[in-house]
Short mmCIF file of C-alpha atoms and ligand atoms in Angstrom, two decimals:
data_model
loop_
_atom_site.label_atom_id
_atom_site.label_comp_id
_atom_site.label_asym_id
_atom_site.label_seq_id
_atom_site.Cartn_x
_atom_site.Cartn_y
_atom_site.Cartn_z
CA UNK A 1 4.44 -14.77 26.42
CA UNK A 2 2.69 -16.80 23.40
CA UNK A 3 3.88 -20.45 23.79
CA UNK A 4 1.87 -21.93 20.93
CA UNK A 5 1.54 -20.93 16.88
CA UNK A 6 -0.22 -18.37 15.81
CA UNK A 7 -2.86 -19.76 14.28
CA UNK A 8 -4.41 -17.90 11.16
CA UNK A 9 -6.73 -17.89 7.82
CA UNK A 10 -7.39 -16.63 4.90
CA UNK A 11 -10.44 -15.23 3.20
CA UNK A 12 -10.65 -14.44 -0.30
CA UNK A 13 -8.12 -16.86 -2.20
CA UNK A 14 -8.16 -15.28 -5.56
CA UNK A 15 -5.38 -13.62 -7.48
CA UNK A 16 -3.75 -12.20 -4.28
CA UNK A 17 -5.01 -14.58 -1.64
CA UNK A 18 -3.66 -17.53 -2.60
CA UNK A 19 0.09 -15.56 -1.70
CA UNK A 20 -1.02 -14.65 1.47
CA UNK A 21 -1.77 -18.68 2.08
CA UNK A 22 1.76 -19.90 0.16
CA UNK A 23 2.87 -17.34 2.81
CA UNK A 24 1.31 -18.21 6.03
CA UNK A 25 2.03 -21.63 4.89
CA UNK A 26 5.85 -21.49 5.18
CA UNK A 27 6.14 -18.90 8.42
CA UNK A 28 7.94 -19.62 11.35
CA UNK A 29 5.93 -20.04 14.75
CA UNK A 30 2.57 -20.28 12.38
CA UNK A 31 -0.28 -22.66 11.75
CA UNK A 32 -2.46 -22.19 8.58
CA UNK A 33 -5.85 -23.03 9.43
CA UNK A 34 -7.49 -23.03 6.53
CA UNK A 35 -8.78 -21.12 3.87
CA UNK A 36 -12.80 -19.52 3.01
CA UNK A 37 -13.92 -18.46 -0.36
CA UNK A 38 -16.98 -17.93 -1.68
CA UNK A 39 -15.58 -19.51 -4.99
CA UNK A 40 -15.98 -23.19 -3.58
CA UNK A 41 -13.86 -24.30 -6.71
CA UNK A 42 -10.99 -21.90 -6.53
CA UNK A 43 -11.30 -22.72 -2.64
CA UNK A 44 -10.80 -26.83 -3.98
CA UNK A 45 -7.81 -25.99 -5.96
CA UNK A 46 -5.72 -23.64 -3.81
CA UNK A 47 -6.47 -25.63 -0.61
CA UNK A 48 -5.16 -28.93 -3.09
CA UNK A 49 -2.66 -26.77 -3.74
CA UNK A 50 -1.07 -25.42 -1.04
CA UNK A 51 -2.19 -28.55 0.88
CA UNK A 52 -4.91 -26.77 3.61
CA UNK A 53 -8.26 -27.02 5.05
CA UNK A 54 -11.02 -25.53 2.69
CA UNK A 55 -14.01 -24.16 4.85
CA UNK A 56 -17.16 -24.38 4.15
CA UNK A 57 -18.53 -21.95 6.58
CA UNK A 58 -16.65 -18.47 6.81
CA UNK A 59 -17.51 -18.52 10.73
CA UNK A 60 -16.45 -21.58 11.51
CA UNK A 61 -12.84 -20.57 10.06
CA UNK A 62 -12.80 -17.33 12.17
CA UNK A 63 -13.58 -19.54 15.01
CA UNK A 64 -10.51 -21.95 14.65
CA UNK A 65 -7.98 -18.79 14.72
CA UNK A 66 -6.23 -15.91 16.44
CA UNK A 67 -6.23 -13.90 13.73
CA UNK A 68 -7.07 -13.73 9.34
CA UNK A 69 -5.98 -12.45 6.35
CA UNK A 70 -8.87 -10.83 4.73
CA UNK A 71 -8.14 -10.76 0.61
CA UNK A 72 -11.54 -10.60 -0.95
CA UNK A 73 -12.63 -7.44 -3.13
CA UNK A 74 -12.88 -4.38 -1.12
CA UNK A 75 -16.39 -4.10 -0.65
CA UNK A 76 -16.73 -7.25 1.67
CA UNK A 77 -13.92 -6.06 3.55
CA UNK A 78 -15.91 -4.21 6.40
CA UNK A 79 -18.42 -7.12 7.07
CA UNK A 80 -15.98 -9.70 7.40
CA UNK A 81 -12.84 -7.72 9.37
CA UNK A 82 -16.27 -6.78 11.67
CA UNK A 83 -17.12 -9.89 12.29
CA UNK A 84 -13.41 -11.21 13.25
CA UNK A 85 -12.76 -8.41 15.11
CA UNK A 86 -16.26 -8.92 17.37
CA UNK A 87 -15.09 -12.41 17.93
CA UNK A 88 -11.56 -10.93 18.94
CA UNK A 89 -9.45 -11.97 16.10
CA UNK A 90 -6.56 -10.29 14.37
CA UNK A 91 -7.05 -8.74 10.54
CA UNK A 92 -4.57 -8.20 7.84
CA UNK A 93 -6.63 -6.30 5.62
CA UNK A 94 -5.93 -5.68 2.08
CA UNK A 95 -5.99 -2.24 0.62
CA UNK A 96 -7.93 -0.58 1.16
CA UNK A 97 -9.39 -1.15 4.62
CA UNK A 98 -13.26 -0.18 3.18
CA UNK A 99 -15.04 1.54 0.80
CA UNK A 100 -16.30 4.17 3.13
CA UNK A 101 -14.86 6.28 6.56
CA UNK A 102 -17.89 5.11 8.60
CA UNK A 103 -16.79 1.35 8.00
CA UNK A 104 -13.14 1.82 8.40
CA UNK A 105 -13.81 4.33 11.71
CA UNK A 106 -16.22 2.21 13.17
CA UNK A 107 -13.19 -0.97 12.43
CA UNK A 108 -11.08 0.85 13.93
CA UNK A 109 -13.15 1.63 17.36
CA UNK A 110 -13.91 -1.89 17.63
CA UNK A 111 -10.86 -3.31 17.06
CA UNK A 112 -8.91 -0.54 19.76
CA UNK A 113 -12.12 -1.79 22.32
CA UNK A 114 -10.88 -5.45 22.03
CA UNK A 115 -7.00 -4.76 21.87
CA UNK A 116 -7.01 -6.40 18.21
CA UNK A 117 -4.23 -5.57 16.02
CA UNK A 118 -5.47 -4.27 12.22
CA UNK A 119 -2.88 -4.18 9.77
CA UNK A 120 -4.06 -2.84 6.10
CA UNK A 121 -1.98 -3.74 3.30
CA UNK A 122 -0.46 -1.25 1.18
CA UNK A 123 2.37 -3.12 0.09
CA UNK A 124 4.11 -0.31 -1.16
CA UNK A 125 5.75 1.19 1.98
CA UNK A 126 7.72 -2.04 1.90
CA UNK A 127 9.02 -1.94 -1.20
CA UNK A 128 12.47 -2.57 -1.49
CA UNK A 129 12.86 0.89 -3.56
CA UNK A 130 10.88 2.69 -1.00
CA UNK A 131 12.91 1.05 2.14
CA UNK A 132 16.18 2.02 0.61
CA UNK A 133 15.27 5.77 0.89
CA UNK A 134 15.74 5.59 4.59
CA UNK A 135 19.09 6.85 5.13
CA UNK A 136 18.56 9.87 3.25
CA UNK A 137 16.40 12.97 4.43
CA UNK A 138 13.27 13.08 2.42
CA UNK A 139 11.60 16.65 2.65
CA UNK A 140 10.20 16.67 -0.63
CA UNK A 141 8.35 20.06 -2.03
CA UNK A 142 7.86 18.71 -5.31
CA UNK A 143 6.41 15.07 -5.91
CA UNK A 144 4.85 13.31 -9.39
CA UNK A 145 3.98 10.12 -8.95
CA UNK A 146 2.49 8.07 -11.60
CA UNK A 147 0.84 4.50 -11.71
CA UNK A 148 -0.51 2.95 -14.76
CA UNK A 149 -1.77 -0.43 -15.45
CA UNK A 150 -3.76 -2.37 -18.16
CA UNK A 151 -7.40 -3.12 -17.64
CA UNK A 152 -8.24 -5.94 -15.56
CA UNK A 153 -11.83 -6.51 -14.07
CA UNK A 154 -10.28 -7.70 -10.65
CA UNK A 155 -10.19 -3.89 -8.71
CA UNK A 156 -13.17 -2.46 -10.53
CA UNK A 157 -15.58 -3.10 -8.35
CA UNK A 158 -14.42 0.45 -6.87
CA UNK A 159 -12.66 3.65 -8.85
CA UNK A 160 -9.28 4.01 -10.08
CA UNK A 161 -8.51 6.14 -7.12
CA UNK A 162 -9.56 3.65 -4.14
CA UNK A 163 -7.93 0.80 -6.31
CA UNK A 164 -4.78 2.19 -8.14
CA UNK A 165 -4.34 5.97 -6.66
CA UNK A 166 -4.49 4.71 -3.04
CA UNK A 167 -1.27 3.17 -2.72
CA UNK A 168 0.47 6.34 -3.92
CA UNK A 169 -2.09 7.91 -1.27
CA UNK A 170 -0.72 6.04 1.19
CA UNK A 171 3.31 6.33 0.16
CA UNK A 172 2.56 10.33 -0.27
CA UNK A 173 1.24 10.69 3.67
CA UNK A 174 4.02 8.40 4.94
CA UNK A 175 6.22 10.84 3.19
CA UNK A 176 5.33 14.28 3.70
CA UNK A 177 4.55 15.27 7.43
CA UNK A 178 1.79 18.20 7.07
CA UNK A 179 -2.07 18.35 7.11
CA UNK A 180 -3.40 18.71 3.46
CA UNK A 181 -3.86 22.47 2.10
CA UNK A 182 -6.05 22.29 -1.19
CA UNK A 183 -7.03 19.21 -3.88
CA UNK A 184 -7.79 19.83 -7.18
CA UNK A 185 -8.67 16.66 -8.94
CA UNK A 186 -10.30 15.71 -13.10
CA UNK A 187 -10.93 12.18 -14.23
CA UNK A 188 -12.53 10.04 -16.73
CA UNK A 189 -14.49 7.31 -17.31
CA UNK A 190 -13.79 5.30 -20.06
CA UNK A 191 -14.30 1.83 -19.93
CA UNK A 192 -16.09 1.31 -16.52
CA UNK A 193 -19.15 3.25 -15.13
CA UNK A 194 -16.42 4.65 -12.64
CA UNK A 195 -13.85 6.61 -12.79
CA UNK A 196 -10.88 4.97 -14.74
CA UNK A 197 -7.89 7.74 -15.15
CA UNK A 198 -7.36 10.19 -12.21
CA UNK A 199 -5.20 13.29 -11.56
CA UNK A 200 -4.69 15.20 -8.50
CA UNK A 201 -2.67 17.82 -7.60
CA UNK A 202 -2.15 17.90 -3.59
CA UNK A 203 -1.46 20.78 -1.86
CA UNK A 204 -0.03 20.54 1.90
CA UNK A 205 0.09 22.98 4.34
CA UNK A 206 4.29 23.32 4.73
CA UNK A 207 3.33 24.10 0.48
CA UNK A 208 4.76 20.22 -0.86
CA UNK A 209 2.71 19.98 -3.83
CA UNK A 210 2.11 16.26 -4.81
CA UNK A 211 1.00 15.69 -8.78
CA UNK A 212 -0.38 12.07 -8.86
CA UNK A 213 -1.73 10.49 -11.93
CA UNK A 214 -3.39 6.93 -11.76
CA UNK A 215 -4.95 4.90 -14.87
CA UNK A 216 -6.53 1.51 -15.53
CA UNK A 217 -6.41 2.10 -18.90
CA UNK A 218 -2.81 1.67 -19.97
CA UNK A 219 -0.47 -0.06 -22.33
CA UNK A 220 1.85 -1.16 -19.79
CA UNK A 221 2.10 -1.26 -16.41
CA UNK A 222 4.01 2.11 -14.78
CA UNK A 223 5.17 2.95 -11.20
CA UNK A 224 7.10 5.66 -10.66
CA UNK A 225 7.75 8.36 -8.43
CA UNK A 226 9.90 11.28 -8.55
CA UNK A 227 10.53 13.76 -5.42
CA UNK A 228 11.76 17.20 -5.76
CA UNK A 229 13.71 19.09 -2.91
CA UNK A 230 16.87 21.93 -2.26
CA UNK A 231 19.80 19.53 -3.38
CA UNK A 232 18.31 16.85 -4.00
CA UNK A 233 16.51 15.02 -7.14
CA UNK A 234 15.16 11.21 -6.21
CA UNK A 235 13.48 8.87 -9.12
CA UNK A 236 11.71 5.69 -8.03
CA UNK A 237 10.88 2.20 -10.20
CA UNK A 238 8.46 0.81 -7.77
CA UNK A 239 8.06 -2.12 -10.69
CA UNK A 240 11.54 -2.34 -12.09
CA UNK A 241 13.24 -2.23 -8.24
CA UNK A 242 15.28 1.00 -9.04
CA UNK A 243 15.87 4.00 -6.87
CA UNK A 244 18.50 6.72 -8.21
CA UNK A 245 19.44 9.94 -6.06
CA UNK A 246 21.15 12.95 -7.42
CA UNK A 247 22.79 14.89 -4.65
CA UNK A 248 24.27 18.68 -5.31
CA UNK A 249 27.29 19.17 -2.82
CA UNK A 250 30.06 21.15 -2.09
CA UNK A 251 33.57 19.76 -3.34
CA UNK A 252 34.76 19.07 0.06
CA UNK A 253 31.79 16.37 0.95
CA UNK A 254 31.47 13.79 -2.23
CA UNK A 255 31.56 10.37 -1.43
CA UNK A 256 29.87 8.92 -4.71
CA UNK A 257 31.54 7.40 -7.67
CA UNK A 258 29.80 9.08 -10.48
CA UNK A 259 30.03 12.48 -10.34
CA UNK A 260 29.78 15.71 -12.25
CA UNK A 261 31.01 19.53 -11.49
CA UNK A 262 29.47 22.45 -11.92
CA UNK A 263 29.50 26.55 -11.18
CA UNK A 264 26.40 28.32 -10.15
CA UNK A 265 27.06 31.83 -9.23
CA UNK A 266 30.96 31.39 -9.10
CA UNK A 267 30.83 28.35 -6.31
CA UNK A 268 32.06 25.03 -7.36
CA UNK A 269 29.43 22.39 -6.39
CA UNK A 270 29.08 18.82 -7.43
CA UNK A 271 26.49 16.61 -8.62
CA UNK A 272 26.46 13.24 -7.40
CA UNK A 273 24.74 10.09 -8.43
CA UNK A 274 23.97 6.80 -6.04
CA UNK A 275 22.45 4.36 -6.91
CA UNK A 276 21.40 2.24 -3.63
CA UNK A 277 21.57 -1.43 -3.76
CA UNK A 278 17.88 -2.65 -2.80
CA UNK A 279 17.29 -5.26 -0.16
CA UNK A 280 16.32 -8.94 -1.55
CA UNK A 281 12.67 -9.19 -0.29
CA UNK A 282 9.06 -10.39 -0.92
CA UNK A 283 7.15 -7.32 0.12
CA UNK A 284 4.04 -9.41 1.00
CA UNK A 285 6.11 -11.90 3.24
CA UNK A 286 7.55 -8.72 4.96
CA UNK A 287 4.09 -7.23 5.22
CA UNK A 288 2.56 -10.63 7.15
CA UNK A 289 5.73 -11.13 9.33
CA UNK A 290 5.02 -7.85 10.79
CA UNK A 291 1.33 -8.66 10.91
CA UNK A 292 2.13 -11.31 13.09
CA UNK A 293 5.66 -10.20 15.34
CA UNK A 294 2.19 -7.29 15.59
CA UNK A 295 0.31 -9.55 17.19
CA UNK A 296 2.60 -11.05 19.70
CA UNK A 297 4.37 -7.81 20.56
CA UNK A 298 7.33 -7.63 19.14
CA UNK A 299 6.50 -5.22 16.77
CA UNK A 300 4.38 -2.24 15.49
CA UNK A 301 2.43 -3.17 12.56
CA UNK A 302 3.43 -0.59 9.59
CA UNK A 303 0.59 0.54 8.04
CA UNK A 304 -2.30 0.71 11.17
CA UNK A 305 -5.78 0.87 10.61
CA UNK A 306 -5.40 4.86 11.17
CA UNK A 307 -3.50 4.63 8.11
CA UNK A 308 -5.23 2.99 6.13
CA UNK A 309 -8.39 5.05 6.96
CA UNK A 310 -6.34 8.32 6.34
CA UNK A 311 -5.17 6.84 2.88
CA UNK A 312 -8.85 6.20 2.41
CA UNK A 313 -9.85 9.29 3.18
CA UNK A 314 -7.83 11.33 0.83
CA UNK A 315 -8.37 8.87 -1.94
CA UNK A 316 -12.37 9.70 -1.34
CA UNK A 317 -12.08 13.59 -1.36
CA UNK A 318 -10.14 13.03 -4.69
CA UNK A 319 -13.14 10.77 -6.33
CA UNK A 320 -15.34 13.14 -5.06
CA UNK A 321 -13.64 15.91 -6.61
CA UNK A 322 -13.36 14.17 -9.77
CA UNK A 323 -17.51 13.36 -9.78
CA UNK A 324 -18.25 16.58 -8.93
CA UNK A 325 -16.05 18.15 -12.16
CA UNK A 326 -17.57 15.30 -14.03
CA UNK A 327 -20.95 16.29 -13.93
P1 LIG B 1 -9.74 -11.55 -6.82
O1 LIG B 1 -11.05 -11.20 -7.44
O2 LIG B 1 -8.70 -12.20 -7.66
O3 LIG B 1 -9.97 -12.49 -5.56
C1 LIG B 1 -10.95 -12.25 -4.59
C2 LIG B 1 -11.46 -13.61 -4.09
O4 LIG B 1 -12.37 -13.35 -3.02
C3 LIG B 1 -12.21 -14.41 -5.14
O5 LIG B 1 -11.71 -15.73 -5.18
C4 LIG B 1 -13.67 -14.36 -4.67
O6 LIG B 1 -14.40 -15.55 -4.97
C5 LIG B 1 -13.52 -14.20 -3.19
N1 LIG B 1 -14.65 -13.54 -2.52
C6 LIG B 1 -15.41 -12.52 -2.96
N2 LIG B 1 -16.27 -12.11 -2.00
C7 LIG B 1 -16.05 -12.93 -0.94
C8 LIG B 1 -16.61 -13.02 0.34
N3 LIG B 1 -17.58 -12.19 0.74
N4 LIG B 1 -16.18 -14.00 1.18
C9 LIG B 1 -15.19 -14.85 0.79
N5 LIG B 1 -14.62 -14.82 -0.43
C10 LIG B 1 -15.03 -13.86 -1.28
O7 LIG B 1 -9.23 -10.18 -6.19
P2 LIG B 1 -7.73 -9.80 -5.75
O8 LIG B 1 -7.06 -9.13 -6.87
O9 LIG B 1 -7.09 -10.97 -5.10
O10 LIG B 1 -8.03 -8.63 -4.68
C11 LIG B 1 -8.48 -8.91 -3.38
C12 LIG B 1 -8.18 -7.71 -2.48
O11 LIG B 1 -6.78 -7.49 -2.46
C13 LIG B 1 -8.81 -6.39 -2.93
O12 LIG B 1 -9.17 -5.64 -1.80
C14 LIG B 1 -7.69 -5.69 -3.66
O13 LIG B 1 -7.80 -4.27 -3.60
C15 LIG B 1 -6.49 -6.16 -2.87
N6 LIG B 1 -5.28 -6.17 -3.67
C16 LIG B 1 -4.18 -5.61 -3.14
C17 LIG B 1 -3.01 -5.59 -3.88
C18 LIG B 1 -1.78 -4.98 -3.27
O14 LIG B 1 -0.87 -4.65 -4.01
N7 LIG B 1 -1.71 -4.84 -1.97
C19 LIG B 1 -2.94 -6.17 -5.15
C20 LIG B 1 -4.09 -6.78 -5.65
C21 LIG B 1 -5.24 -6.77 -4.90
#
């Protein structure tokens, strides 16, 4: 049984990171370290901020704790997570876990050899209008998902699809239980050397045929997903915090408020519509309590390093498609 507070830092303090501190700051049964960045002035001002330890050595941060939240850009995620892990501390990794299988594989061996807990965060699989389609029985055969957002220089140090595309990845495979079938995949660059607008059209092997479209390069920022299957018809805000279902039933089962009849070959059937009321939450807070009730074994984290890597994987098949149409 773990007596004392968990005690745990953060790397990486930028946009995101400083969140993951305001969090740690406030949990129950939790010390915040400190905080590493490679920024030494945005380091100053969240550690003023949030009223912490800035370190100036990365190692001698990982030393102080049980475990770290790793928030830099994705490309330093490997060499850091590998270097808590060897010194047997917990990661929270933000999506996604690397830029390569090796990296997150090798992660994942390590961290199994020293019984450390890696948690990766794609924050969507906690999102209040993804949590509130538990009750219902989601066997989609139909899915479009689409995520648009305007440029921004933070995420580009990889393509749309490892940055944008995964976290549909991610919400797609914790959705639809079958090994993948066939990918096709286009994309464009247009104002990075990388890829910048993807589409891929996912086939699995039970034939649920995913159509996901991601873009840096939009007006306004989109999230939506829409899932097709017999009798039932589900849209999702991911942004706005909206999930609507439309039901078909017989007469004899309604339950909803809003409703509308109909005849299809001479049987009566009804349409309903429900509207679930979302749970109150801050995704990230619910992502690092579980990160931590992970660590001292009262829970299972929700998204495991395996997932993350799987996410990973798909998203990389899909880039690779995408290069290989480009050229
Ligand atoms: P950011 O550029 O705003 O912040 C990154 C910070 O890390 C910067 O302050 C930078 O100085 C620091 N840094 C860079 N390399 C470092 C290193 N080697 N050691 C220590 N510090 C280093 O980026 P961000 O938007 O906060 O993204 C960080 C990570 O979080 C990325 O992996 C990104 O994909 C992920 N992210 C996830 C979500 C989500 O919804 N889950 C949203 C945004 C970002």
């Amino acid at each position: 049984m773990i007596t004392k507070n968990l005690k745990i830092g953060v790397i990486g303090v930028g946009h995101l990171g400083q969140h993951h501190v305001k969090h740690i700051k406030t949990i129950k049964n939790v010390d915040l370290v400190g905080i590493f960045d490679l920024n030494s002035k945005q380091a100053s001002k969240i550690a003023s901020k949030f009223k912490t330890t800035k370190f100036e050595s990365k190692s001698t941060l990982i030393n102080k704790t049980d475990a770290i939240s790793i928030v830099t850009p994705t490309d330093s995620h490997y060499l850091i997570a590998k270097e808590c892990i060897k010194l047997g501390k917990h990661v929270f990794i933000e999506k996604p876990i690397t830029t390569t299988i090796k990296e997150a594989n090798e992660l994942i061996k390590l961290a199994n050899k020293k019984k450390i807990i890696i948690q990766v965060g794609h924050i969507e699989r906690v999102n209040p209008a993804i949590l509130a389609l538990k009750p219902y029985k989601i066997k989609p055969k139909f899915i479009e998902i689409q995520r648009l957002a305007p440029y921004s220089v933070r995420g580009t140090e990889v393509p749309v699809v490892l940055d944008k595309m995964i976290h549909d990845i991610d919400i797609l495979l914790s959705i639809v239980d079958s090994p993948l079938k066939e990918i096709q995949a286009n994309g464009i660059s247009i104002i990075t050397d990388s890829i910048d607008i993807a589409h891929a059209r996912i086939k699995f092997k039970n034939n649920t045929v995913a159509n996901i479209t991601s873009s840096r390069i939009a007006k306004e920022d989109i999230r939506k997903i829409k899932l097709f299957q017999r009798d039932l018809y589900c849209t999702i805000d991911l942004l706005q915090g909206l999930t609507e279902i439309y039901q078909i039933n017989d007469n004899s089962k309604v339950k909803s408020n809003i409703q509308a009849p109909f005849n299809y070959k001479g049987n009566k059937k009804i349409i309903t519509y429900t509207k679930p009321i979302l749970q109150k939450l801050d995704p990230l807070r619910v992502e690092l309590h579980n990160f931590i009730n992970s660590i001292i074994g009262n829970e299972n984290p929700i998204v495991t390093g395996e997932n993350g890597r799987d996410a990973l994987s798909l998203a990389i098949k899909i880039h690779k498609l995408i290069k290989r149409e480009t050229h």
